PDB file of C-alpha atoms in Angstrom:
ATOM      1  CA  ALA A 555    -149.276 -48.169 -73.576  1.00  0.00           C
ATOM      2  CA  GLU A 556    -148.171 -46.086 -76.443  1.00  0.00           C
ATOM      3  CA  TYR A 557    -150.406 -43.124 -76.607  1.00  0.00           C
ATOM      4  CA  MET A 558    -149.723 -39.403 -76.902  1.00  0.00           C
ATOM      5  CA  GLY A 559    -146.088 -39.874 -77.942  1.00  0.00           C
ATOM      6  CA  GLU A 560    -144.949 -41.889 -74.900  1.00  0.00           C
ATOM      7  CA  ARG A 561    -142.653 -44.825 -75.475  1.00  0.00           C
ATOM      8  CA  SER A 562    -142.696 -48.057 -73.622  1.00  0.00           C
ATOM      9  CA  ILE A 563    -139.639 -49.255 -71.686  1.00  0.00           C
ATOM     10  CA  THR A 564    -139.124 -52.235 -73.963  1.00  0.00           C
ATOM     11  CA  GLN A 565    -139.064 -50.223 -77.176  1.00  0.00           C
ATOM     12  CA  PRO A 566    -136.106 -51.375 -79.404  1.00  0.00           C
ATOM     13  CA  ASN A 567    -134.913 -47.942 -80.552  1.00  0.00           C
ATOM     14  CA  MET A 568    -134.477 -46.688 -76.989  1.00  0.00           C
ATOM     15  CA  VAL A 569    -131.115 -45.024 -76.240  1.00  0.00           C
ATOM     16  CA  LYS A 570    -128.894 -47.197 -74.045  1.00  0.00           C
ATOM     17  CA  LYS A 571    -125.788 -46.314 -72.081  1.00  0.00           C
ATOM     18  CA  SER A 572    -122.605 -46.932 -74.047  1.00  0.00           C
ATOM     19  CA  LYS A 573    -120.628 -49.961 -72.826  1.00  0.00           C
ATOM     20  CA  SER A 574    -117.404 -48.919 -74.561  1.00  0.00           C
ATOM     21  CA  ARG A 575    -116.512 -46.370 -71.866  1.00  0.00           C
ATOM     22  CA  ARG A 576    -113.980 -47.650 -69.327  1.00  0.00           C
ATOM     23  CA  PRO A 577    -114.632 -47.109 -65.642  1.00  0.00           C
ATOM     24  CA  VAL A 578    -112.343 -44.648 -63.897  1.00  0.00           C
ATOM     25  CA  SER A 579    -109.695 -46.357 -61.822  1.00  0.00           C
ATOM     26  CA  ARG A 580    -108.047 -44.739 -58.814  1.00  0.00           C
ATOM     27  CA  ARG A 581    -104.355 -44.813 -58.168  1.00  0.00           C
ATOM     28  CA  SER A 582    -103.322 -46.412 -54.940  1.00  0.00           C
ATOM     29  CA  LYS A 583    -101.406 -44.295 -52.448  1.00  0.00           C
ATOM     30  CA  GLN A 584     -97.683 -45.045 -52.360  1.00  0.00           C
ATOM     31  CA  TYR A 585     -96.190 -45.321 -48.927  1.00  0.00           C
ATOM     32  CA  ASN A 586     -92.573 -44.442 -48.247  1.00  0.00           C
ATOM     33  CA  TYR A 587     -91.944 -47.524 -46.097  1.00  0.00           C
ATOM     34  CA  VAL A 588     -89.072 -49.990 -46.057  1.00  0.00           C
ATOM     35  CA  ASN A 589     -89.403 -53.334 -44.330  1.00  0.00           C
ATOM     36  CA  PRO A 590     -86.345 -53.567 -42.012  1.00  0.00           C
ATOM     37  CA  SER A 591     -86.139 -57.344 -42.452  1.00  0.00           C
ATOM     38  CA  LYS A 592     -85.288 -56.787 -46.152  1.00  0.00           C
ATOM     39  CA  ILE A 593     -82.251 -54.614 -45.342  1.00  0.00           C
ATOM     40  CA  LYS A 594     -79.138 -56.738 -45.891  1.00  0.00           C
ATOM     41  CA  ASN A 595     -76.675 -54.859 -43.708  1.00  0.00           C
ATOM     42  CA  PRO A 596     -77.164 -55.913 -40.052  1.00  0.00           C
ATOM     43  CA  ILE A 597     -75.973 -52.592 -38.586  1.00  0.00           C
ATOM     44  CA  VAL A 598     -78.335 -50.535 -40.752  1.00  0.00           C
ATOM     45  CA  ARG A 599     -81.148 -53.030 -40.028  1.00  0.00           C
ATOM     46  CA  GLY A 600     -80.649 -52.604 -36.276  1.00  0.00           C
ATOM     47  CA  GLN A 601     -80.562 -48.795 -36.480  1.00  0.00           C
ATOM     48  CA  TRP A 602     -83.576 -48.487 -38.856  1.00  0.00           C
ATOM     49  CA  ASP A 603     -86.591 -46.605 -37.459  1.00  0.00           C
ATOM     50  CA  LYS A 604     -89.907 -47.742 -38.983  1.00  0.00           C
ATOM     51  CA  SER A 605     -91.670 -44.487 -38.117  1.00  0.00           C
ATOM     52  CA  LEU A 606     -89.256 -42.373 -40.195  1.00  0.00           C
ATOM     53  CA  THR A 607     -89.032 -42.027 -43.962  1.00  0.00           C
ATOM     54  CA  VAL A 608     -86.134 -43.425 -45.960  1.00  0.00           C
ATOM     55  CA  THR A 609     -84.511 -39.994 -46.294  1.00  0.00           C
ATOM     56  CA  ALA A 610     -84.888 -39.300 -42.575  1.00  0.00           C
ATOM     57  CA  ASN A 611     -83.364 -42.691 -41.718  1.00  0.00           C
ATOM     58  CA  TYR A 612     -80.439 -42.047 -44.073  1.00  0.00           C
ATOM     59  CA  LYS A 613     -79.806 -38.660 -42.467  1.00  0.00           C
ATOM     60  CA  ARG A 614     -80.018 -40.166 -38.976  1.00  0.00           C
ATOM     61  CA  LEU A 615     -77.519 -42.896 -39.928  1.00  0.00           C
ATOM     62  CA  GLY A 616     -75.095 -40.419 -41.459  1.00  0.00           C
ATOM     63  CA  LEU A 617     -75.986 -41.245 -45.040  1.00  0.00           C
ATOM     64  CA  LEU A 618     -77.565 -38.848 -47.453  1.00  0.00           C
ATOM     65  CA  VAL A 619     -78.876 -39.531 -50.943  1.00  0.00           C
ATOM     66  CA  ASN A 620     -78.049 -36.820 -53.439  1.00  0.00           C
ATOM     67  CA  GLU A 621     -81.289 -36.304 -55.391  1.00  0.00           C
ATOM     68  CA  THR A 622     -79.593 -35.166 -58.606  1.00  0.00           C
ATOM     69  CA  THR A 623     -77.091 -38.015 -58.893  1.00  0.00           C
ATOM     70  CA  LYS A 624     -79.035 -40.673 -56.917  1.00  0.00           C
ATOM     71  CA  LYS A 625     -75.816 -41.632 -55.099  1.00  0.00           C
ATOM     72  CA  MET A 626     -75.112 -41.810 -51.393  1.00  0.00           C
ATOM     73  CA  ASP A 627     -72.971 -39.053 -49.915  1.00  0.00           C
ATOM     74  CA  LEU A 628     -71.428 -38.895 -46.464  1.00  0.00           C
ATOM     75  CA  ASP A 629     -72.931 -36.438 -44.034  1.00  0.00           C
ATOM     76  CA  ARG A 630     -71.081 -34.669 -41.203  1.00  0.00           C
ATOM     77  CA  PRO A 631     -69.877 -37.124 -38.498  1.00  0.00           C
ATOM     78  CA  ASP A 632     -71.847 -37.120 -35.248  1.00  0.00           C
ATOM     79  CA  GLU A 633     -71.377 -38.856 -31.887  1.00  0.00           C
ATOM     80  CA  ASN A 634     -74.710 -40.700 -32.091  1.00  0.00           C
ATOM     81  CA  LYS A 635     -74.126 -42.031 -35.592  1.00  0.00           C
ATOM     82  CA  PRO A 636     -72.098 -45.161 -36.290  1.00  0.00           C
ATOM     83  CA  GLU A 637     -68.969 -44.759 -38.403  1.00  0.00           C
ATOM     84  CA  ILE A 638     -69.549 -45.171 -42.105  1.00  0.00           C
ATOM     85  CA  THR A 639     -66.741 -47.755 -42.335  1.00  0.00           C
ATOM     86  CA  ASP A 640     -68.586 -49.847 -39.740  1.00  0.00           C
ATOM     87  CA  ILE A 641     -71.751 -49.832 -41.847  1.00  0.00           C
ATOM     88  CA  PHE A 642     -70.158 -50.237 -45.250  1.00  0.00           C
ATOM     89  CA  PRO A 643     -66.669 -51.760 -45.059  1.00  0.00           C
ATOM     90  CA  LEU A 644     -64.234 -50.550 -47.700  1.00  0.00           C
ATOM     91  CA  PRO A 645     -62.687 -53.135 -50.032  1.00  0.00           C
ATOM     92  CA  GLU A 646     -59.040 -54.038 -49.506  1.00  0.00           C
ATOM     93  CA  SER A 647     -58.019 -53.257 -53.071  1.00  0.00           C
ATOM     94  CA  ILE A 648     -59.911 -52.110 -56.118  1.00  0.00           C
ATOM     95  CA  PRO A 649     -59.160 -54.191 -59.222  1.00  0.00           C
ATOM     96  CA  PRO A 650     -58.047 -52.258 -62.314  1.00  0.00           C
ATOM     97  CA  PRO A 651     -60.723 -51.749 -64.973  1.00  0.00           C
ATOM     98  CA  ARG A 652     -60.812 -54.318 -67.754  1.00  0.00           C
ATOM     99  CA  ALA A 653     -59.403 -53.268 -71.090  1.00  0.00           C
ATOM    100  CA  LYS A 654     -62.138 -52.695 -73.659  1.00  0.00           C
ATOM    101  CA  ARG A 655     -62.024 -54.980 -76.651  1.00  0.00           C
ATOM    102  CA  VAL A 656     -63.606 -55.286 -80.054  1.00  0.00           C
ATOM    103  CA  ASN A 657     -64.964 -58.716 -81.026  1.00  0.00           C
ATOM    104  CA  GLU A 658     -63.737 -60.709 -84.026  1.00  0.00           C
ATOM    105  CA  GLU A 659     -66.568 -59.826 -86.386  1.00  0.00           C
ATOM    106  CA  GLU A 660     -66.176 -56.123 -85.653  1.00  0.00           C
ATOM    107  CA  VAL A 661     -62.414 -56.420 -86.222  1.00  0.00           C
ATOM    108  CA  ARG A 662     -63.081 -57.966 -89.642  1.00  0.00           C
ATOM    109  CA  ILE A 663     -65.426 -55.072 -90.543  1.00  0.00           C
ATOM    110  CA  LEU A 664     -63.024 -52.444 -89.175  1.00  0.00           C
ATOM    111  CA  LYS A 665     -60.097 -53.900 -91.145  1.00  0.00           C
ATOM    112  CA  ALA A 666     -62.150 -53.816 -94.361  1.00  0.00           C
ATOM    113  CA  LEU A 667     -63.292 -50.244 -93.688  1.00  0.00           C
ATOM    114  CA  ASP A 668     -59.745 -49.140 -92.837  1.00  0.00           C
ATOM    115  CA  LYS A 669     -58.362 -50.752 -95.998  1.00  0.00           C
ATOM    116  CA  LYS A 670     -60.978 -49.236 -98.338  1.00  0.00           C
ATOM    117  CA  HIS A 671     -61.516 -45.777 -96.793  1.00  0.00           C
ATOM    118  CA  ARG A 672     -59.260 -43.414 -94.889  1.00  0.00           C
ATOM    119  CA  THR A 673     -61.879 -40.994 -93.531  1.00  0.00           C
ATOM    120  CA  ILE A 674     -64.416 -41.809 -90.860  1.00  0.00           C
ATOM    121  CA  GLN A 675     -67.231 -40.088 -92.801  1.00  0.00           C
ATOM    122  CA  LYS A 676     -66.720 -42.335 -95.825  1.00  0.00           C
ATOM    123  CA  MET A 677     -66.565 -45.405 -93.561  1.00  0.00           C
ATOM    124  CA  ALA A 678     -69.936 -44.482 -92.058  1.00  0.00           C
ATOM    125  CA  ALA A 679     -71.453 -43.960 -95.521  1.00  0.00           C
ATOM    126  CA  ASP A 680     -70.325 -47.360 -96.880  1.00  0.00           C
ATOM    127  CA  VAL A 681     -73.384 -49.538 -96.211  1.00  0.00           C
ATOM    128  CA  LYS A 682     -71.953 -52.638 -97.883  1.00  0.00           C
ATOM    129  CA  ILE A 683     -69.063 -53.043 -95.443  1.00  0.00           C
ATOM    130  CA  ASN A 684     -70.553 -51.088 -92.530  1.00  0.00           C
ATOM    131  CA  ILE A 685     -73.473 -53.515 -92.201  1.00  0.00           C
ATOM    132  CA  TYR A 686     -74.381 -52.332 -88.686  1.00  0.00           C
ATOM    133  CA  GLN A 687     -74.579 -48.723 -89.921  1.00  0.00           C
ATOM    134  CA  TRP A 688     -72.316 -47.399 -87.206  1.00  0.00           C
ATOM    135  CA  THR A 689     -72.222 -43.630 -86.826  1.00  0.00           C
ATOM    136  CA  PRO A 690     -68.922 -41.770 -87.369  1.00  0.00           C
ATOM    137  CA  ALA A 691     -68.522 -41.417 -83.594  1.00  0.00           C
ATOM    138  CA  GLN A 692     -69.070 -45.161 -83.073  1.00  0.00           C
ATOM    139  CA  ILE A 693     -66.561 -46.003 -85.819  1.00  0.00           C
ATOM    140  CA  GLN A 694     -64.024 -43.582 -84.307  1.00  0.00           C
ATOM    141  CA  HIS A 695     -64.420 -45.185 -80.867  1.00  0.00           C
ATOM    142  CA  LYS A 696     -64.217 -48.743 -82.226  1.00  0.00           C
ATOM    143  CA  MET A 697     -61.155 -47.879 -84.330  1.00  0.00           C
ATOM    144  CA  GLU A 698     -59.369 -46.394 -81.302  1.00  0.00           C
ATOM    145  CA  THR A 699     -60.252 -49.431 -79.184  1.00  0.00           C
ATOM    146  CA  TRP A 700     -59.121 -51.845 -81.894  1.00  0.00           C
ATOM    147  CA  LYS A 701     -55.823 -49.987 -82.483  1.00  0.00           C
ATOM    148  CA  MET A 702     -55.139 -49.849 -78.715  1.00  0.00           C
ATOM    149  CA  SER A 703     -55.824 -53.580 -78.305  1.00  0.00           C
ATOM    150  CA  GLU A 704     -53.487 -54.339 -81.235  1.00  0.00           C
ATOM    151  CA  PHE A 705     -50.837 -52.063 -79.739  1.00  0.00           C
ATOM    152  CA  GLU A 706     -51.130 -53.742 -76.318  1.00  0.00           C
ATOM    153  CA  ALA A 707     -50.957 -57.200 -77.927  1.00  0.00           C
ATOM    154  CA  ASN A 708     -47.733 -56.187 -79.732  1.00  0.00           C
ATOM    155  CA  GLN A 709     -46.288 -54.742 -76.502  1.00  0.00           C
ATOM    156  CA  GLN A 710     -46.827 -58.024 -74.633  1.00  0.00           C
ATOM    157  CA  GLN A 711     -44.952 -60.041 -77.268  1.00  0.00           C
TER     158      GLN A 711
END
């Protein structure tokens, strides 16, 4: 039925919809909900209110999350709130921090760099010995750590 410029539906040069376009997907709504059974601390689990948000629950329990540092801060004490030491017991003693060390391969590289060059800038520029291409700041830090560990080893003897 091709008369007067009309085209039939089955004509091969008919324009079809492009299949390369992806369909639009919608983002699912995120709910600010915490399942109380997943809370490890039994006191917090018992005091948790499902109808409140996480921030509101923290405030009600005497805990407050600092948005800039993402750490928990203590709020003002209140009669209705449990003591913070009851919720999160403090450790008896805090162990001292471990001394930082440099591994054996790094010590070998640092010794070679120290023997050949005396300035940190030249050590950083030497790509034959400085195979990891440490920056001057990294070399400075590793040198200080290595010298301190050698000094402490000599002090113990």
